[in-house]
Coordinates of C-alpha atoms in Angstrom, one line a residue:
M12 CA 2.5 -22.5 1.8
T13 CA 6.1 -24.2 2.8
S14 CA 7.6 -22.5 5.5
P15 CA 10.5 -23.3 7.8
S16 CA 9.6 -24.2 11.4
L17 CA 12.6 -23.2 13.3
D18 CA 13.8 -24.0 16.9
F19 CA 14.9 -20.8 18.5
S20 CA 16.8 -22.6 21.0
H21 CA 19.7 -23.6 19.0
F22 CA 20.1 -20.0 18.8
N23 CA 19.9 -19.0 22.7
R24 CA 21.3 -22.4 23.7
G25 CA 22.9 -24.1 21.0
T26 CA 26.6 -24.6 20.2
P27 CA 28.2 -21.7 17.7
A28 CA 27.5 -24.4 14.7
E29 CA 23.8 -24.6 15.9
R30 CA 23.4 -21.2 16.0
Q31 CA 25.0 -20.0 12.7
V32 CA 22.5 -22.8 10.9
F33 CA 19.6 -21.2 12.8
V34 CA 20.8 -17.5 12.1
T35 CA 21.2 -18.6 8.4
Q36 CA 17.5 -20.2 7.9
L37 CA 16.0 -17.3 9.8
L38 CA 17.1 -14.9 7.1
D39 CA 16.2 -17.2 4.4
G40 CA 12.8 -17.8 5.6
L41 CA 12.1 -14.3 6.1
M42 CA 13.7 -13.4 2.7
Q43 CA 11.8 -16.0 0.9
H44 CA 8.3 -15.9 2.8
G45 CA 8.2 -12.5 4.7
F46 CA 7.5 -14.9 7.9
V47 CA 8.8 -18.2 9.9
R48 CA 7.6 -19.8 12.5
L49 CA 9.2 -20.1 15.8
I50 CA 9.4 -23.0 18.5
G51 CA 11.8 -23.4 21.4
H52 CA 11.4 -19.8 21.8
G53 CA 10.9 -19.8 25.8
I54 CA 7.0 -18.8 26.2
P55 CA 5.6 -21.7 28.3
T56 CA 2.7 -23.2 26.6
T57 CA 0.6 -23.0 29.6
T58 CA 1.3 -19.0 29.4
V59 CA -0.4 -19.0 25.9
A60 CA -3.7 -20.8 26.9
E61 CA -3.5 -18.5 29.8
L62 CA -3.7 -15.3 27.5
F63 CA -6.3 -16.8 25.6
E64 CA -8.4 -17.4 28.5
W65 CA -7.8 -13.9 29.7
S66 CA -9.1 -12.7 25.7
R67 CA -12.2 -14.3 25.8
K68 CA -12.9 -13.0 29.4
F69 CA -11.9 -9.7 27.9
F70 CA -14.1 -10.0 24.9
Q71 CA -17.1 -11.2 27.1
M72 CA -17.2 -8.3 29.1
P73 CA -20.6 -5.9 28.7
A74 CA -20.2 -3.4 26.1
D75 CA -20.5 -0.5 28.4
D76 CA -17.1 -1.7 30.3
K77 CA -15.3 -2.1 26.9
L78 CA -16.7 1.4 25.3
A79 CA -15.2 3.2 29.1
I80 CA -11.6 1.9 27.5
A81 CA -12.3 2.6 23.7
H82 CA -9.6 3.9 21.6
P83 CA -10.7 7.2 19.9
G84 CA -9.0 6.6 16.7
G85 CA -7.0 9.1 14.7
S86 CA -3.6 9.3 14.6
E87 CA -2.4 7.9 18.4
P88 CA -0.4 5.0 18.8
Q89 CA -3.4 2.2 19.7
R90 CA -4.7 1.8 23.1
G91 CA -7.7 0.0 24.8
W92 CA -10.5 -1.6 22.9
S93 CA -11.5 -1.0 19.2
A94 CA -14.8 -2.3 18.2
V95 CA -15.6 -4.5 14.9
G96 CA -15.0 -2.9 11.8
R97 CA -13.4 0.4 13.6
E98 CA -10.0 -0.3 11.8
S99 CA -9.3 -0.6 8.2
S100 CA -6.3 -2.8 7.6
S101 CA -7.0 -2.7 4.1
A102 CA -6.1 1.0 3.8
L103 CA -2.9 0.2 5.5
Y104 CA -2.2 -2.1 3.0
R105 CA -3.1 0.3 0.1
K106 CA -0.8 3.1 1.0
G107 CA 2.0 1.4 2.9
L108 CA 5.2 0.0 1.6
L109 CA 3.0 -3.2 0.2
K110 CA 0.9 -1.4 -2.1
S111 CA -1.7 -4.1 -2.1
Q112 CA -4.6 -4.1 -4.5
I113 CA -7.1 -4.9 -1.6
T114 CA -10.2 -3.6 -2.2
E115 CA -11.4 -0.5 -0.4
E116 CA -14.3 -2.0 0.6
L117 CA -13.0 -4.8 2.8
K118 CA -13.6 -4.6 6.2
D119 CA -12.0 -5.9 9.3
A120 CA -14.0 -8.4 10.9
R121 CA -12.5 -8.2 14.5
E122 CA -12.6 -6.2 17.7
H123 CA -9.4 -5.8 19.5
F124 CA -7.5 -4.7 22.6
D125 CA -4.1 -3.1 22.6
Q126 CA -1.7 -2.4 25.4
G127 CA 1.7 -0.7 25.2
S128 CA 4.3 -1.3 27.8
K129 CA 4.0 -0.4 31.4
T130 CA 6.6 2.2 31.4
D131 CA 5.1 4.2 28.4
H132 CA 3.7 7.2 30.0
Q133 CA 3.3 9.1 26.6
F134 CA 0.6 7.0 25.7
P135 CA -1.0 4.9 28.6
T136 CA -2.8 1.8 28.1
R137 CA -6.6 2.2 28.7
W138 CA -7.1 -0.7 31.3
P139 CA -10.7 -2.0 32.6
Q140 CA -11.3 -1.4 36.3
E141 CA -9.4 -3.8 38.3
H142 CA -12.7 -4.9 39.8
T143 CA -14.2 -5.1 36.3
L144 CA -11.6 -8.0 35.1
P145 CA -9.5 -8.6 38.0
G146 CA -5.8 -9.9 37.2
F147 CA -5.9 -8.8 33.6
K148 CA -3.8 -6.1 33.8
K149 CA -1.2 -7.9 35.8
S150 CA -1.1 -11.2 33.7
M151 CA -1.1 -8.8 30.5
E152 CA 2.0 -6.9 31.8
E153 CA 3.7 -9.6 32.6
A154 CA 3.2 -11.5 29.1
F155 CA 4.3 -8.3 27.2
E156 CA 7.5 -8.4 28.9
Q157 CA 8.0 -12.4 28.0
F158 CA 7.2 -10.9 24.2
E159 CA 9.7 -8.2 24.4
K160 CA 12.4 -10.4 25.2
V161 CA 11.9 -12.8 22.8
T162 CA 11.7 -10.0 20.4
I163 CA 15.0 -8.4 21.2
Q164 CA 16.5 -12.2 20.8
I165 CA 15.1 -12.3 17.3
M166 CA 16.4 -8.7 16.3
E167 CA 20.0 -10.4 18.0
A168 CA 19.9 -13.0 15.7
L169 CA 19.2 -11.3 12.7
E170 CA 22.3 -8.5 13.8
V171 CA 24.4 -11.7 13.6
A172 CA 23.0 -13.3 10.5
F173 CA 23.7 -9.9 8.5
G174 CA 26.8 -9.5 10.2
I175 CA 26.3 -6.2 11.6
P176 CA 27.6 -4.9 14.9
P177 CA 25.7 -5.9 17.9
G178 CA 23.1 -3.4 19.0
G179 CA 22.7 -2.5 15.2
F180 CA 18.8 -3.2 15.4
V181 CA 18.1 -3.5 19.1
N182 CA 19.3 -0.3 20.3
S183 CA 16.9 1.1 18.5
I184 CA 13.7 -0.8 20.0
T185 CA 14.8 -1.1 23.7
N186 CA 14.5 2.1 25.8
E187 CA 12.6 3.2 28.9
S188 CA 9.5 4.2 26.7
N189 CA 9.0 1.3 24.6
A190 CA 7.0 2.0 21.6
S191 CA 6.2 -2.0 21.1
E192 CA 2.7 -3.2 21.6
M193 CA 0.6 -6.3 22.2
R194 CA -3.0 -7.0 20.7
L195 CA -5.6 -9.4 21.3
N196 CA -7.7 -10.0 18.7
H197 CA -11.6 -11.5 18.7
Y198 CA -13.0 -12.5 15.4
P199 CA -16.9 -13.0 16.2
A200 CA -18.9 -15.4 14.4
I201 CA -19.8 -14.5 10.9
D202 CA -21.8 -15.9 8.0
V203 CA -19.9 -17.1 5.0
E204 CA -21.9 -15.2 2.9
E205 CA -20.4 -12.2 4.2
I206 CA -16.8 -13.4 3.1
M207 CA -17.9 -14.6 0.0
R208 CA -19.2 -10.8 -1.0
G209 CA -15.8 -9.6 -0.1
K210 CA -16.8 -7.7 2.5
D211 CA -15.1 -9.5 5.8
S212 CA -12.5 -11.8 6.5
V213 CA -12.2 -14.5 9.5
G214 CA -10.4 -17.8 10.2
G215 CA -7.3 -19.0 9.1
L216 CA -3.8 -17.1 9.0
E217 CA -2.5 -16.6 5.5
F218 CA 0.5 -15.2 3.9
E219 CA 0.8 -13.3 0.0
D220 CA 2.3 -15.9 -2.2
R221 CA 5.5 -13.9 -3.6
R222 CA 5.7 -16.0 -6.4
Q223 CA 2.0 -14.6 -7.6
R224 CA 1.1 -11.3 -6.2
D225 CA -2.3 -11.0 -4.3
T226 CA -3.0 -14.6 -3.9
F227 CA -2.3 -16.0 -0.7
Q228 CA -1.4 -19.5 0.9
R229 CA -2.4 -20.6 4.2
V230 CA 0.2 -20.8 7.1
E231 CA -0.5 -24.2 8.9
C232 CA 1.0 -24.3 12.5
S233 CA 2.2 -27.3 14.8
N234 CA 0.8 -26.4 17.8
S235 CA -0.9 -23.5 19.6
S236 CA 2.4 -22.2 20.9
E237 CA 4.1 -22.0 17.6
M238 CA 4.9 -18.5 17.0
V239 CA 4.8 -16.8 13.7
V240 CA 6.8 -14.1 12.8
N241 CA 6.9 -12.1 9.9
V242 CA 8.5 -8.8 8.5
S243 CA 7.2 -5.4 9.6
E244 CA 7.6 -2.2 7.2
T245 CA 9.9 -0.7 9.6
L246 CA 12.3 -3.8 8.9
Q247 CA 11.9 -3.6 5.4
R248 CA 12.9 0.1 5.7
W249 CA 15.8 -0.3 7.9
T250 CA 17.2 -3.2 5.9
N251 CA 16.7 -0.9 2.7
G252 CA 14.0 -3.4 1.5
T253 CA 16.5 -6.2 1.8
L254 CA 13.7 -7.9 4.0
R255 CA 10.4 -7.1 2.3
A256 CA 7.2 -6.8 4.8
G257 CA 4.9 -9.8 4.4
L258 CA 1.4 -9.1 3.6
H259 CA -1.2 -11.2 5.6
R260 CA -4.8 -11.9 6.4
V261 CA -7.2 -14.2 8.2
N262 CA -9.5 -15.8 5.9
V263 CA -12.3 -18.6 6.0
P264 CA -10.8 -22.0 8.3
P265 CA -9.9 -25.3 6.4
N266 CA -12.9 -27.2 7.4
H267 CA -15.2 -24.5 6.1
E268 CA -13.4 -24.1 2.5
G269 CA -16.1 -24.1 -0.5
K270 CA -19.2 -23.7 1.7
E271 CA -21.5 -20.9 0.5
S272 CA -23.5 -20.7 3.8
G273 CA -23.4 -21.2 7.5
M274 CA -21.6 -19.6 9.8
L275 CA -17.9 -19.4 10.9
P276 CA -17.0 -20.0 14.4
E277 CA -15.1 -17.2 16.4
R278 CA -11.8 -16.9 16.6
Y279 CA -8.9 -15.4 18.8
S280 CA -5.4 -14.5 18.6
I281 CA -2.6 -12.7 20.0
A282 CA -0.1 -10.2 18.2
Y283 CA 3.1 -8.6 19.7
F284 CA 4.0 -5.4 17.1
C285 CA 7.7 -4.7 17.5
K286 CA 8.2 -1.0 17.0
A287 CA 11.1 1.0 17.1
N288 CA 12.0 3.9 19.7
R289 CA 9.8 6.7 18.8
S290 CA 12.5 9.1 18.5
A291 CA 14.8 6.5 16.1
S292 CA 15.2 7.1 12.4
V293 CA 13.2 4.2 10.5
G294 CA 15.3 5.0 7.2
P295 CA 17.8 2.8 6.1
L296 CA 20.9 1.7 8.4
K297 CA 24.1 2.9 7.0
H298 CA 24.8 -1.0 6.3
F299 CA 22.1 -1.7 4.3
A300 CA 22.2 1.3 2.1
A301 CA 25.9 1.1 1.0
T302 CA 25.2 -2.8 0.3
V303 CA 22.3 -1.8 -2.0
G304 CA 24.0 1.4 -3.4
Q305 CA 21.1 3.4 -3.0
Q306 CA 18.8 5.0 -0.1
K307 CA 15.2 3.9 -0.8
Y308 CA 13.7 5.4 1.7
E309 CA 13.6 8.8 3.6
Q310 CA 15.1 9.0 6.9
I311 CA 12.0 10.1 9.2
S312 CA 11.6 9.3 13.2
A313 CA 9.4 6.5 14.2
I314 CA 6.8 8.3 15.6
E315 CA 6.6 10.4 12.7
Y316 CA 6.2 7.4 10.5
H317 CA 3.6 5.7 13.1
L318 CA 1.3 8.2 13.1
Q319 CA 1.1 8.6 9.3
R320 CA 0.3 5.0 9.2
L321 CA -1.9 5.4 11.7
Q322 CA -4.1 8.0 10.1
S323 CA -5.0 5.8 7.3
A324 CA -6.3 3.0 9.4
Y325 CA -9.0 5.0 11.0

């Protein structure tokens, strides 16, 4: 899939002309593809490498240690460890704004660890004991803050791109009880036959081709620290459908395409989910409701909407 790779430093440290070019390209990419790729975002390559190493260490922990911090499921925000197949992304896609036709039998061939902000005392993160994985909590909390900073800057860039007042987006994602989340994903080794039967998926990141519904195109990243930024359902609601959420999946890696048997190697990924403050509305902002001419989505608080979505995932 042809998607732009944008240098975020042009927004943060560029000239006024460079900033304007960047925000225009950012908005165009998100509108056309539902995602963009970012370099120059300020998160060092060494930090990314350290996060992947922490991810490997976490998922290699004994099962009992992971079970001790298992997410119980249900409608509460995800915190701690979730076993392979525990979450059903296909249900989220079918019942959410994307209205995907993904089969109900499709399961998630991954385990994951979810954390919230260290200031979120309402839904605290379930951390392993310090003696079990020394340094893990500290490193993950520091990484969370770095991703949070970049996220705020991206939303500021979108404010400029749309011509809405400063804080139009950012004021709804920043407060002491940050509701955003970070996730470590582990896709264990899996037999190709499982994928051929449509039961699981693992491999390369793919986004739905907006020219042909329910078909997917591979996203090729130039290096390990390149960041893929996609439109969420909340951003779709805030913009009254001007920006549409991007449907994505993880599928067979390029070097295994066409094979009908054999084992796919394990894979890891890291995701940061920018979420609205729990008390903020995730209905259309006034600017977008006026531009489109009608309000496509109801006004509902972020926590109400989030809990509704999670109920369909477990």
